mmCIF file of C-alpha atoms and ligand atoms in Angstrom:
data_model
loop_
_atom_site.group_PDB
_atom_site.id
_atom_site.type_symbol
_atom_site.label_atom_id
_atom_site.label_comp_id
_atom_site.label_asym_id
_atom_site.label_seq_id
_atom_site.Cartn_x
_atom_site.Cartn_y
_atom_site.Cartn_z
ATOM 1 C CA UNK A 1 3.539 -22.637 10.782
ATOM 2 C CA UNK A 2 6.302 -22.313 7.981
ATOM 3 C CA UNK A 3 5.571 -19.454 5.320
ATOM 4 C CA UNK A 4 3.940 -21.171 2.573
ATOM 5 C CA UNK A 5 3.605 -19.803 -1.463
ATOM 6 C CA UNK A 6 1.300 -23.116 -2.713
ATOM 7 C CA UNK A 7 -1.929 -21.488 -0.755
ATOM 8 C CA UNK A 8 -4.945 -22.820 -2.841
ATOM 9 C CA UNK A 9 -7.902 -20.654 -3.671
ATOM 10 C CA UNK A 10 -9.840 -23.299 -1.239
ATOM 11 C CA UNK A 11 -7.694 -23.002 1.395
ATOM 12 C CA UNK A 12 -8.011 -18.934 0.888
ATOM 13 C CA UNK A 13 -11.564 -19.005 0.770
ATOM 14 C CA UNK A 14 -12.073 -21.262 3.977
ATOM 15 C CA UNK A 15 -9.998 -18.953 6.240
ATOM 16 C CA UNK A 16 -11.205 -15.773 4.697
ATOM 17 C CA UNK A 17 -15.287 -17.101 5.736
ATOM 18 C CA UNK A 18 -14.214 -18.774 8.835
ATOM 19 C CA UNK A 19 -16.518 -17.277 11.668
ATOM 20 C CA UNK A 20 -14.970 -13.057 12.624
ATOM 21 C CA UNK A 21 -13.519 -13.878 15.861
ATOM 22 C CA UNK A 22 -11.935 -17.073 15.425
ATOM 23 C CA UNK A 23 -10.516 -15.476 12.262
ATOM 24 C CA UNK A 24 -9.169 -12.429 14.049
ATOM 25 C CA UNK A 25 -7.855 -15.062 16.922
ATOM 26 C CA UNK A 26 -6.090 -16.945 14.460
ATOM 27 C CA UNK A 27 -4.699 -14.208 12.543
ATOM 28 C CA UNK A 28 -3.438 -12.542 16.086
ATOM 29 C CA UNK A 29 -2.151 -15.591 17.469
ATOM 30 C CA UNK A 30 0.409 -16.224 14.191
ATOM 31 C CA UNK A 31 1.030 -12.079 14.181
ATOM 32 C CA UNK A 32 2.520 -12.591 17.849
ATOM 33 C CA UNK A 33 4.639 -15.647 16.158
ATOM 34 C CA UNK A 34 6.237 -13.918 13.489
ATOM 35 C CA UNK A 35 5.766 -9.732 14.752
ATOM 36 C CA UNK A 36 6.124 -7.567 18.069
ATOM 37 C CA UNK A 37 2.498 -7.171 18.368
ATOM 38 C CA UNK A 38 2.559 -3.605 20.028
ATOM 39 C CA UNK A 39 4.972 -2.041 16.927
ATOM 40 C CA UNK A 40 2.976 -0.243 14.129
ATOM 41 C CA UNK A 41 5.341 0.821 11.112
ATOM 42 C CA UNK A 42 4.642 4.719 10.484
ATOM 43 C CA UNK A 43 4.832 5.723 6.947
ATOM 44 C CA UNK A 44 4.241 9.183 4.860
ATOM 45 C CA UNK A 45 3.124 10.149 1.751
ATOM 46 C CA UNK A 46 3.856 12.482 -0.595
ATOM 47 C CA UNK A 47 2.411 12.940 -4.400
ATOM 48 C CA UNK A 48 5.075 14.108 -5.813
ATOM 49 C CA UNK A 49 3.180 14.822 -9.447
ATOM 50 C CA UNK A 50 -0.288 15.154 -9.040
ATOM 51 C CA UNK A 51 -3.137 14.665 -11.491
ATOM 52 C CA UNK A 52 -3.676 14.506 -15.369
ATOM 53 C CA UNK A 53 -2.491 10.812 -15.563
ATOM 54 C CA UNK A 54 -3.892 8.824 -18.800
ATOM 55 C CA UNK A 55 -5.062 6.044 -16.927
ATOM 56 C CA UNK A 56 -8.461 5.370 -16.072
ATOM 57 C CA UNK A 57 -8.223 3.795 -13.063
ATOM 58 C CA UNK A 58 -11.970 4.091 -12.070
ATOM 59 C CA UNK A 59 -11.463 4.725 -8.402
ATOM 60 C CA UNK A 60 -8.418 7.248 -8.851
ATOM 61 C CA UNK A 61 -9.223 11.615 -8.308
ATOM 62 C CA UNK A 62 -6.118 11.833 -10.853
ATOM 63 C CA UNK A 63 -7.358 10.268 -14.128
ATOM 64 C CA UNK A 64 -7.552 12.684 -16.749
ATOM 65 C CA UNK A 65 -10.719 11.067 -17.990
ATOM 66 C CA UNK A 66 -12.154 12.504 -14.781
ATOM 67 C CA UNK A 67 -13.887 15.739 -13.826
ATOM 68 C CA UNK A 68 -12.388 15.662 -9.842
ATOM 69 C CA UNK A 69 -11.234 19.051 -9.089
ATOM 70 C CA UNK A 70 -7.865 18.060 -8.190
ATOM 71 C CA UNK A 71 -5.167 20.397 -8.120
ATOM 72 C CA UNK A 72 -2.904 19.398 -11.492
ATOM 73 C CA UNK A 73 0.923 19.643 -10.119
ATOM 74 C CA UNK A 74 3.879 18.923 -12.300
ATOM 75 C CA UNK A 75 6.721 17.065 -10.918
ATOM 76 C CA UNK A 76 7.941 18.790 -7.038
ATOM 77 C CA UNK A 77 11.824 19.929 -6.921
ATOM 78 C CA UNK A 78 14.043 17.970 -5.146
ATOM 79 C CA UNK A 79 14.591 20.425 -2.599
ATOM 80 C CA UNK A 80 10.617 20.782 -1.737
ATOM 81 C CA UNK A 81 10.242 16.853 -1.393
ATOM 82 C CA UNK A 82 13.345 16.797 0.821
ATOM 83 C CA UNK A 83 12.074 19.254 3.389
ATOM 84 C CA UNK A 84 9.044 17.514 3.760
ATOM 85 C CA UNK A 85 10.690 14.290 4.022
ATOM 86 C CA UNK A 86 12.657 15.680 7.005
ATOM 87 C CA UNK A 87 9.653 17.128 8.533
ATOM 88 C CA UNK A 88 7.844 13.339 8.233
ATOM 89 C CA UNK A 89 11.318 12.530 9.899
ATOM 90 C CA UNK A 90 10.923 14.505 12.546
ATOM 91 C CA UNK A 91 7.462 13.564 12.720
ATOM 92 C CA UNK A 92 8.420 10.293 13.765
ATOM 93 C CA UNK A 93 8.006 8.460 10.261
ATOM 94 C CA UNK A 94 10.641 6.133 9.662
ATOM 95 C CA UNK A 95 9.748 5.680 5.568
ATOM 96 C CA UNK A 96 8.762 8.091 2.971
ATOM 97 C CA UNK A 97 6.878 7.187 -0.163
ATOM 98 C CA UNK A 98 6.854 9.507 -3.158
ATOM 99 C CA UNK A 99 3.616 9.197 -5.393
ATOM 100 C CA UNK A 100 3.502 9.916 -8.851
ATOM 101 C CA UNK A 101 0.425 10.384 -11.329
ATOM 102 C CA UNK A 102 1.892 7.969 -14.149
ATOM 103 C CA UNK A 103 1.261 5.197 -16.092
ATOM 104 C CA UNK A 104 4.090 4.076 -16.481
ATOM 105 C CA UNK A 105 8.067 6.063 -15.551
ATOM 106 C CA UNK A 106 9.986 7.290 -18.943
ATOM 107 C CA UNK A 107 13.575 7.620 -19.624
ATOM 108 C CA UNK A 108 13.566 11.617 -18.754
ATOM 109 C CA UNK A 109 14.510 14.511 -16.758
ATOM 110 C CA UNK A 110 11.575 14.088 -15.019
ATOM 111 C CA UNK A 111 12.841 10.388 -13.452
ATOM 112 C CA UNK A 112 16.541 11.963 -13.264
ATOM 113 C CA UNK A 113 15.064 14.387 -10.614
ATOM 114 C CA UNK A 114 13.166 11.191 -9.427
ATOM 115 C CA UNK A 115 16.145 9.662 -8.831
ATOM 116 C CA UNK A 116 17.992 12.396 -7.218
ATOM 117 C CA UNK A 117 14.547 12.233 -4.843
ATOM 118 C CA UNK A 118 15.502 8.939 -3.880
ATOM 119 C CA UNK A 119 19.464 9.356 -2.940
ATOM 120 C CA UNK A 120 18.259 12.344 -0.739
ATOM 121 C CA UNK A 121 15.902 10.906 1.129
ATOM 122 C CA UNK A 122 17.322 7.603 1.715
ATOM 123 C CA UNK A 123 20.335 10.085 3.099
ATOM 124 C CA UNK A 124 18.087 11.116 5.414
ATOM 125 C CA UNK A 125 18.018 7.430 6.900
ATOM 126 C CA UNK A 126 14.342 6.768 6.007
ATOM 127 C CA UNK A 127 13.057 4.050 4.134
ATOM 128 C CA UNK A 128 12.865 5.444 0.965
ATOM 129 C CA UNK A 129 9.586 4.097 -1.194
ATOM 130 C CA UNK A 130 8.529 4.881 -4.811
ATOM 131 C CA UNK A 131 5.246 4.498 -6.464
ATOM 132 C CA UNK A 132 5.385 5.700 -10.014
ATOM 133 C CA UNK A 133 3.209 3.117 -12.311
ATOM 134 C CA UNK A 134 4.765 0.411 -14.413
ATOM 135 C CA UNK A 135 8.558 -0.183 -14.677
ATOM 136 C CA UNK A 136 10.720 -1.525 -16.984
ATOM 137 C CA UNK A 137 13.664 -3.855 -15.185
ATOM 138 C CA UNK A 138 16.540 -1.064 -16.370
ATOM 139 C CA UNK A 139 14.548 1.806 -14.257
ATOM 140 C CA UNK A 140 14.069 -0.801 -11.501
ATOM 141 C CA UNK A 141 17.657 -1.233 -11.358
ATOM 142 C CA UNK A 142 18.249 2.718 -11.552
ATOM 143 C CA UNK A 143 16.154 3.030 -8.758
ATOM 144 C CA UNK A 144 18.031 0.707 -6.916
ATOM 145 C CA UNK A 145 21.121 1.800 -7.448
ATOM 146 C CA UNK A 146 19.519 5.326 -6.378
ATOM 147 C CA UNK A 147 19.067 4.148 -2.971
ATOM 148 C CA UNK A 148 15.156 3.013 -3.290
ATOM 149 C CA UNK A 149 13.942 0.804 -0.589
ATOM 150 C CA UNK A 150 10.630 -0.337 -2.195
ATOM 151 C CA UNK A 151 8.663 -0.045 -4.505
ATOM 152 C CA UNK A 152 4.449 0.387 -4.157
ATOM 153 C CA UNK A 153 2.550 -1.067 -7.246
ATOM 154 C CA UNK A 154 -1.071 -2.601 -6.253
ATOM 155 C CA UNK A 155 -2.994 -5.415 -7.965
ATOM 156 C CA UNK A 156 -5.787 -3.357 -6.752
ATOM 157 C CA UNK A 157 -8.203 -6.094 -7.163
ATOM 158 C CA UNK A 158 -8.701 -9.949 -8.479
ATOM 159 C CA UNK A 159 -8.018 -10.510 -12.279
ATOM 160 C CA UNK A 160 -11.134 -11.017 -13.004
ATOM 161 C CA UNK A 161 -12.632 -7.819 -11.870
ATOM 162 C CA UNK A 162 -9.709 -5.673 -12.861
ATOM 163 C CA UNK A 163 -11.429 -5.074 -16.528
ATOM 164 C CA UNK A 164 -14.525 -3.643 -14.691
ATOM 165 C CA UNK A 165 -12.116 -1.303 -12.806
ATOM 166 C CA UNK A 166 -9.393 -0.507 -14.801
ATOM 167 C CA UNK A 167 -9.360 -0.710 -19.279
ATOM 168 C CA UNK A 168 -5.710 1.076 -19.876
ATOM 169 C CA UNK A 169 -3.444 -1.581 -18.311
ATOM 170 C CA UNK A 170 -3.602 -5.492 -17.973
ATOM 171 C CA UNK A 171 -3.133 -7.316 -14.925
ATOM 172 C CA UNK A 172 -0.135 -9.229 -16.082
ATOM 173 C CA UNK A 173 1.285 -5.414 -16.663
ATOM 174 C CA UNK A 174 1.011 -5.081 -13.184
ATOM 175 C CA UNK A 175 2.211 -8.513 -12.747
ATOM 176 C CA UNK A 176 5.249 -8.171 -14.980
ATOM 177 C CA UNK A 177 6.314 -4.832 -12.989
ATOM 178 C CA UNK A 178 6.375 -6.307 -9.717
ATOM 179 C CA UNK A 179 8.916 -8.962 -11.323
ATOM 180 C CA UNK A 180 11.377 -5.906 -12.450
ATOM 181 C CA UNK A 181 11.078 -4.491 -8.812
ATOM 182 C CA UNK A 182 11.930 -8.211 -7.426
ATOM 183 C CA UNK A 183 15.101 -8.561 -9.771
ATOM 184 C CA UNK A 184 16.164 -5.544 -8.777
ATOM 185 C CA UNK A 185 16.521 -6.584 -5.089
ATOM 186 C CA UNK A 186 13.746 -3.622 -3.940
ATOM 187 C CA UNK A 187 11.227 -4.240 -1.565
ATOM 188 C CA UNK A 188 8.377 -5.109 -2.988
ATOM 189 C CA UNK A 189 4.775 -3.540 -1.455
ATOM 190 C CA UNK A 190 1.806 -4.747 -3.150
ATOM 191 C CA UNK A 191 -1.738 -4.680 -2.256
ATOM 192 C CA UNK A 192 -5.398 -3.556 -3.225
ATOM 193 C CA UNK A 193 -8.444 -1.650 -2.519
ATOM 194 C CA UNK A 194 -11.562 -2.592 -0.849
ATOM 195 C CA UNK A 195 -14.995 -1.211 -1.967
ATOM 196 C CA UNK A 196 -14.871 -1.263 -5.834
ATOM 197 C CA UNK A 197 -17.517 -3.630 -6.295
ATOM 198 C CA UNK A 198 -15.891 -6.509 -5.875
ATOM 199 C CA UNK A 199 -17.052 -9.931 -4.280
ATOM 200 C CA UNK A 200 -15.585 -11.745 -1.803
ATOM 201 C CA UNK A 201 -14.614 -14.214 -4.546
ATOM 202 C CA UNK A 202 -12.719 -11.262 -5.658
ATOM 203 C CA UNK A 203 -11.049 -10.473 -2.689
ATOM 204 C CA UNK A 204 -10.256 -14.292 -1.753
ATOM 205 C CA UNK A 205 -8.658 -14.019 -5.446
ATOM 206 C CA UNK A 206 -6.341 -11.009 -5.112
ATOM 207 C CA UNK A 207 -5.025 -12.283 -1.617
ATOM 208 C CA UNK A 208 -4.556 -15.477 -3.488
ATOM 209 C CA UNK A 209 -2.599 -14.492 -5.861
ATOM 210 C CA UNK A 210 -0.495 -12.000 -3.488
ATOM 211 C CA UNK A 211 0.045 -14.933 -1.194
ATOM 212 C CA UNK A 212 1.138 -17.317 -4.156
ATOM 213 C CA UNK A 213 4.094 -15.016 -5.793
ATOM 214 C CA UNK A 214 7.482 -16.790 -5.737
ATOM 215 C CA UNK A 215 7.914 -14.412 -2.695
ATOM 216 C CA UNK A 216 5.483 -12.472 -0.643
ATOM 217 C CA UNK A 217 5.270 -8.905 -1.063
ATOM 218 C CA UNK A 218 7.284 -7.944 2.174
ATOM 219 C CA UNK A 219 4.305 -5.073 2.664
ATOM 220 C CA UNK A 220 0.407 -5.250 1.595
ATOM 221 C CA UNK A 221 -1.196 -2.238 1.687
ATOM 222 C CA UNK A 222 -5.065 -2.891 2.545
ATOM 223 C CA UNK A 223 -7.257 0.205 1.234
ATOM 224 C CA UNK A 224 -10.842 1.044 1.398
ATOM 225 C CA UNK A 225 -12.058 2.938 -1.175
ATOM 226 C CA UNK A 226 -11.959 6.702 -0.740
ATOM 227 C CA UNK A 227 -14.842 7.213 -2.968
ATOM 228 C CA UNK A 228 -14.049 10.611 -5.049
ATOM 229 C CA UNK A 229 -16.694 12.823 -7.143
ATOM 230 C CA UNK A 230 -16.786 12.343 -10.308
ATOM 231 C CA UNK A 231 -15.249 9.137 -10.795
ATOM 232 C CA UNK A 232 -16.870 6.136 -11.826
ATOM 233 C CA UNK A 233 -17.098 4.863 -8.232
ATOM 234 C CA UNK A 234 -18.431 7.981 -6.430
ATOM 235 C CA UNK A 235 -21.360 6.472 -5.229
ATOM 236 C CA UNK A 236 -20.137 3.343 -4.167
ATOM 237 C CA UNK A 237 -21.080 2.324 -0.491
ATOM 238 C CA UNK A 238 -18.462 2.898 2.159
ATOM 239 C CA UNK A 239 -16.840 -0.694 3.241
ATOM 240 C CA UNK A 240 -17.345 -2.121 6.584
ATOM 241 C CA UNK A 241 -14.921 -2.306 9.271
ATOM 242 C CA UNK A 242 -15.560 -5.737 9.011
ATOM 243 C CA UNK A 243 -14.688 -6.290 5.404
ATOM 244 C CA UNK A 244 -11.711 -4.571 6.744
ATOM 245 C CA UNK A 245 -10.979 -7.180 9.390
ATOM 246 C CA UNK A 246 -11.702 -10.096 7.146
ATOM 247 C CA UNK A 247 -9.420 -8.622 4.382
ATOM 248 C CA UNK A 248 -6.603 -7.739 6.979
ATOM 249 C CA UNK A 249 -6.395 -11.111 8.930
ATOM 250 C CA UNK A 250 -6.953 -13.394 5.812
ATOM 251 C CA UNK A 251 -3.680 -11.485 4.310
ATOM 252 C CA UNK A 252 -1.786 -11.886 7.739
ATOM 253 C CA UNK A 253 -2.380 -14.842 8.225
ATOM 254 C CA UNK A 254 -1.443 -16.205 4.414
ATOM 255 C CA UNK A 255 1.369 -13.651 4.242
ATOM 256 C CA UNK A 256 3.151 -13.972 8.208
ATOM 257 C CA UNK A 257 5.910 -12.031 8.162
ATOM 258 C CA UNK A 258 4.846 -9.047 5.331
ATOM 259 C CA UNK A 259 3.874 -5.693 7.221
ATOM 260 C CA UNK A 260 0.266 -5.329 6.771
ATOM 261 C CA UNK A 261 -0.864 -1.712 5.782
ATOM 262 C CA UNK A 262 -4.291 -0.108 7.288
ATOM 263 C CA UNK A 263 -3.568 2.508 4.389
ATOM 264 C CA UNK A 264 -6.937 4.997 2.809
ATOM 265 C CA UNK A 265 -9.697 5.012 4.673
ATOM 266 C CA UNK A 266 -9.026 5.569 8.066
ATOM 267 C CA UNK A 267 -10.466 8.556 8.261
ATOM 268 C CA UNK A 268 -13.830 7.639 9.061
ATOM 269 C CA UNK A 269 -12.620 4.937 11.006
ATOM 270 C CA UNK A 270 -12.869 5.578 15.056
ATOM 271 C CA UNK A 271 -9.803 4.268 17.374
ATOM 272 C CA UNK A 272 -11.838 1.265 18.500
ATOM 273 C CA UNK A 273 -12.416 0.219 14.861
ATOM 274 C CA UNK A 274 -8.887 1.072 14.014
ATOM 275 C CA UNK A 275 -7.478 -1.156 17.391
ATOM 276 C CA UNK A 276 -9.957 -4.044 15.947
ATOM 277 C CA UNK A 277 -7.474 -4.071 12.450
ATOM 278 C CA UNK A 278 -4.344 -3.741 14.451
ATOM 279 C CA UNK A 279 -5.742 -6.672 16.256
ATOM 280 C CA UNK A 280 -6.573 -8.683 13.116
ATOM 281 C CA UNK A 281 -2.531 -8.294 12.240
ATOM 282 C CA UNK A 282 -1.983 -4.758 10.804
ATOM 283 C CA UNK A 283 1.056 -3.265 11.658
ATOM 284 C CA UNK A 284 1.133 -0.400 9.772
ATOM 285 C CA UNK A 285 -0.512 2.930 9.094
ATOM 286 C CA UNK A 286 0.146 5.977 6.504
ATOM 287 C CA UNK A 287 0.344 9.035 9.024
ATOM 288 C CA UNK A 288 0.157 12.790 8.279
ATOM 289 C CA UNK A 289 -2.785 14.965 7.666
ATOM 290 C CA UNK A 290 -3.181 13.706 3.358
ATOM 291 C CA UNK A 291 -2.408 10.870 1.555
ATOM 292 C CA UNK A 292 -1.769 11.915 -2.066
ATOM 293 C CA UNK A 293 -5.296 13.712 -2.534
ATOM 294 C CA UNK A 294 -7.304 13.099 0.198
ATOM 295 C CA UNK A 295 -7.421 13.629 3.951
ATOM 296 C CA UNK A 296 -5.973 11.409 5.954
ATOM 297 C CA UNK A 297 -6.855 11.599 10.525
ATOM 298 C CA UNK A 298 -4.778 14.251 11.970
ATOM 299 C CA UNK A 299 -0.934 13.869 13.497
ATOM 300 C CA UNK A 300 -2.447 14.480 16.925
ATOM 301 C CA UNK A 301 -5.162 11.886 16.673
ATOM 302 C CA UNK A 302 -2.534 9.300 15.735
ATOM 303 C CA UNK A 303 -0.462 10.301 18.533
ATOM 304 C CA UNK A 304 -3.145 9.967 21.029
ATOM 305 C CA UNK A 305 -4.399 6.448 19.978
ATOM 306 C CA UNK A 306 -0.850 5.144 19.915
ATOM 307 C CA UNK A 307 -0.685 6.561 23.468
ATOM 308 C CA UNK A 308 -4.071 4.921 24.112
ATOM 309 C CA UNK A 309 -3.430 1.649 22.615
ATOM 310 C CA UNK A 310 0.470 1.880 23.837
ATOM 311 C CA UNK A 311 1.584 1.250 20.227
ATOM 312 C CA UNK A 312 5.430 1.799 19.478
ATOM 313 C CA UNK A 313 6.185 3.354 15.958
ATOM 314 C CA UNK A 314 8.525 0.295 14.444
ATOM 315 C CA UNK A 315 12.154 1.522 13.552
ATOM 316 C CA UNK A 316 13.648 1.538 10.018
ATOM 317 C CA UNK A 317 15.377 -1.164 8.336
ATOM 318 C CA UNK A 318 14.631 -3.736 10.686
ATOM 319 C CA UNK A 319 14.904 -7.272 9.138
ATOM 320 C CA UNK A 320 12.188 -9.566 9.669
ATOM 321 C CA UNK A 321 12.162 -11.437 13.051
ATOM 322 C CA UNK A 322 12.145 -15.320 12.116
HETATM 323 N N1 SAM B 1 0.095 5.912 -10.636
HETATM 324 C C1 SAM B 1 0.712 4.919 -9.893
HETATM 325 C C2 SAM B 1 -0.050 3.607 -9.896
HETATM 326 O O1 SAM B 1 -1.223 3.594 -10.158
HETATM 327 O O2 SAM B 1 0.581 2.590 -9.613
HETATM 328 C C3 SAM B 1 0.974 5.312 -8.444
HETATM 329 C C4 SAM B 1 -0.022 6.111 -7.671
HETATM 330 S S1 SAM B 1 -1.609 5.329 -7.353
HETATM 331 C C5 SAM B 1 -2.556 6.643 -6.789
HETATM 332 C C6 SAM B 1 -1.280 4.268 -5.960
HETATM 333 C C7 SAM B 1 -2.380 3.406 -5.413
HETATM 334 O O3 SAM B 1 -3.259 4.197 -4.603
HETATM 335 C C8 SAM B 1 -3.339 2.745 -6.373
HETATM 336 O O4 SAM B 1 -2.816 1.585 -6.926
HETATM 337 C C9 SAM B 1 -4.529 2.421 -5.491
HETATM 338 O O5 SAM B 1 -4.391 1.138 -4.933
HETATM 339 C C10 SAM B 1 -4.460 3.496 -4.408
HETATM 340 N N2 SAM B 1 -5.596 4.428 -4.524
HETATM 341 C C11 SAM B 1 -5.727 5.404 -5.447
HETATM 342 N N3 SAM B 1 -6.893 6.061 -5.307
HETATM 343 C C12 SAM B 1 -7.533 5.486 -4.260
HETATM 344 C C13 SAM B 1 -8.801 5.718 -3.642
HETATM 345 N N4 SAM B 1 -9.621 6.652 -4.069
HETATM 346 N N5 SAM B 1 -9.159 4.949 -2.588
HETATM 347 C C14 SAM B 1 -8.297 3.975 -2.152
HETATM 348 N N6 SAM B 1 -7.099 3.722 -2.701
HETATM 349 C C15 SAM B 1 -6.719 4.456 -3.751
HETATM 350 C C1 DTB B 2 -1.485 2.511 -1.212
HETATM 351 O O1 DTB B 2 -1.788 1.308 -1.264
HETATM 352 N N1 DTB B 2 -2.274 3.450 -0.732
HETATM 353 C C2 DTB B 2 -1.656 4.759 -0.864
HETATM 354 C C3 DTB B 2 -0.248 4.404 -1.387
HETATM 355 N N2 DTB B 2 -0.332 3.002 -1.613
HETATM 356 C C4 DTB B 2 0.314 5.105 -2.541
HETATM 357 C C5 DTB B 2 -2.441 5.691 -1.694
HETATM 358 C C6 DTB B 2 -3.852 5.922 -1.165
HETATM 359 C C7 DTB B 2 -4.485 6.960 -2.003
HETATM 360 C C8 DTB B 2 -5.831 7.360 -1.495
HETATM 361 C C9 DTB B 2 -6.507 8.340 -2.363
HETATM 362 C C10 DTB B 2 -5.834 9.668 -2.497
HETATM 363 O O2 DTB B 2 -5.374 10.264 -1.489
HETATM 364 O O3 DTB B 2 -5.792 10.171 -3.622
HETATM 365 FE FE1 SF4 B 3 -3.024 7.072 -12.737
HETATM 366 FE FE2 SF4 B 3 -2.220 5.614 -10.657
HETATM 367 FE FE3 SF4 B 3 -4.508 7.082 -10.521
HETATM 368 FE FE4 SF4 B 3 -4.435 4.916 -12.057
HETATM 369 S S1 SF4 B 3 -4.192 4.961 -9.817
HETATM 370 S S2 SF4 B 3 -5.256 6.939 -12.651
HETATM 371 S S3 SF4 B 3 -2.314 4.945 -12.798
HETATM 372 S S4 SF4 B 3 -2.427 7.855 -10.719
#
């Protein structure tokens, strides 16, 4: 099967509700075409401002317009986020993605540092990632120059539920930033979040529109909601593994070559549920003991189900296969 851009939402829809285990078959069978199978990509994360942002992002522990209890951190030095970037290094992470609390990146000493982030780590040899809210195409290019592999910037969800979700940003902002990352010749990752209330309508919608960009996203982050006190969506129900699967093949198998992220919510997920979504086409995980503000399983867990499932962490900077 060629990689296609001119899915229709039919076409979406039919092999998102085709029957679990033909759909995790299918999704497998074009995975082995396009990917090693047995290589997960292992990524870290590291907020590198934390809290107070102005957005209301109703699923988020760092809106301002929520009472969360998390930990308000101006922006890290340089040195700080390059020793833990060598100990994710060590670790055996081959990329390093530096999170922000912004709306959007100004023109400041604050991205200066941001870029001086970027040069070191990508020094280092790691894949250096960014995720820092909207971007206009002269910081895109900045970041670029700066060494910045790729940049992180979700749809989160389908247009049409994004109002319910989200009232200090429009989708086409979202939109219009992932173009400025494109021109800029960075990586783009792109993906959403599972769990917000959404239908599968929704869900069929988002991976639509992912999978009809001029290009694909080369990585889709797949989250489940890590519901957080206090916001908006702190009672919501936790997604099931099978949502999960569903979510995960239907983007793998729309989207061939892009690596597909397990990302939050693996926590609660046990290794046979976890093997399940690697089976379904993920091929990548965020490891280390947090993602930004919540807890993410333990280095030693990891280790022992890639042991278990005899997983190989993927090197960096490998180009795509086909
Ligand atoms: N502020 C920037 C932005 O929104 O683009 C970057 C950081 S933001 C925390 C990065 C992404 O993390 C969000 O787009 C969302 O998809 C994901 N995320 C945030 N909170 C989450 C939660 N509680 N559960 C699952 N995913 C979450
Ligand atoms: C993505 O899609 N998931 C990551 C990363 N991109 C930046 C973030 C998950 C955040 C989970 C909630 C938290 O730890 O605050
Ligand atoms: Fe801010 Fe990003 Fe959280 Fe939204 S998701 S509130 S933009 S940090």
């Amino acid at each position: 099967m060629s990689i296609r851009n001119n899915w229709t939402h039919a076409e979406v829809a039919k092999i998102y509700n085709s029957p679990l285990l033909e759909l995790i078959y299918q999704a497998q069978t074009i995975h082995r075409q396009y990917n090693n199978p047995q290589e997960v990509q292992v990524c870290t994360l590291l907020s590198i401002k934390t809290g107070g942002c102005s957005e209301d992002c109703a699923y988020c522990s760092q809106s301002v317009k929520y009472q969360t209890g998390v930990q308000v951190h101006k922006l890290l030095d340089v040195q700080e986020v390059l020793t833990k970037a060598q100990e994710a290094k060590h670790a055996g992470s081959t990329r390093f993605c530096m999170g922000a609390a912004w709306r959007e990146v100004r023109d400041n000493r604050d991205f200066d540092r941001v870029l001086d982030m970027v040069k070191g780590v990508n020094d280092m040899g790691l894949e250096v990632c960014c995720t820092l809210g909207m971007l206009t195409d002269t910081q895109a290019e900045k970041l670029k120059e700066a060494g910045l592999y790729a940049y992180n910037h979700n749809l989160d969800t389908s247009e049409a539920h994004y109002d319910s979700v989200i009232s200090t940003r429009k989708y086409e902002d979202r939109l219009h930033t992932l173009e400025n990352v494109r021109k800029a010749g960075i990586s783009v990752c792109c993906g959403g979040i599972i769990g917000l209330g959404e239908t599968d309508q929704d869900r069929i919608s988002m991976i639509h529109t992912l999978a009809t960009l001029p290009a694909h996203p080369e990585s889709v982050p797949v989250n489940a909601l890590v519901a957080i006190e206090g916001t908006p969506l702190e009672n919501q129900k936790r997604v099931s593994v099978w949502d999960m699967v569903r979510m995960i093949a239907t983007v793998r198998i729309t989207m061939p070559q892009a690596m597909v992220r397990l990302s939050a919510g693996r926590l609660e997920m046990p290794t046979v549920e976890q093997a399940i979504c690697f089976l379904a086409g993920a091929n990548s995980i965020f490891a280390g003991d947090k993602l930004l503000t919540t807890p993410n399983p333990a280095f030693n867990d990891d280790k022992a189900m890639f042991e278990l499932l005899e997983l190989q962490p993927r090197e960096s900077f490998k180009e795509y296969v086909n």
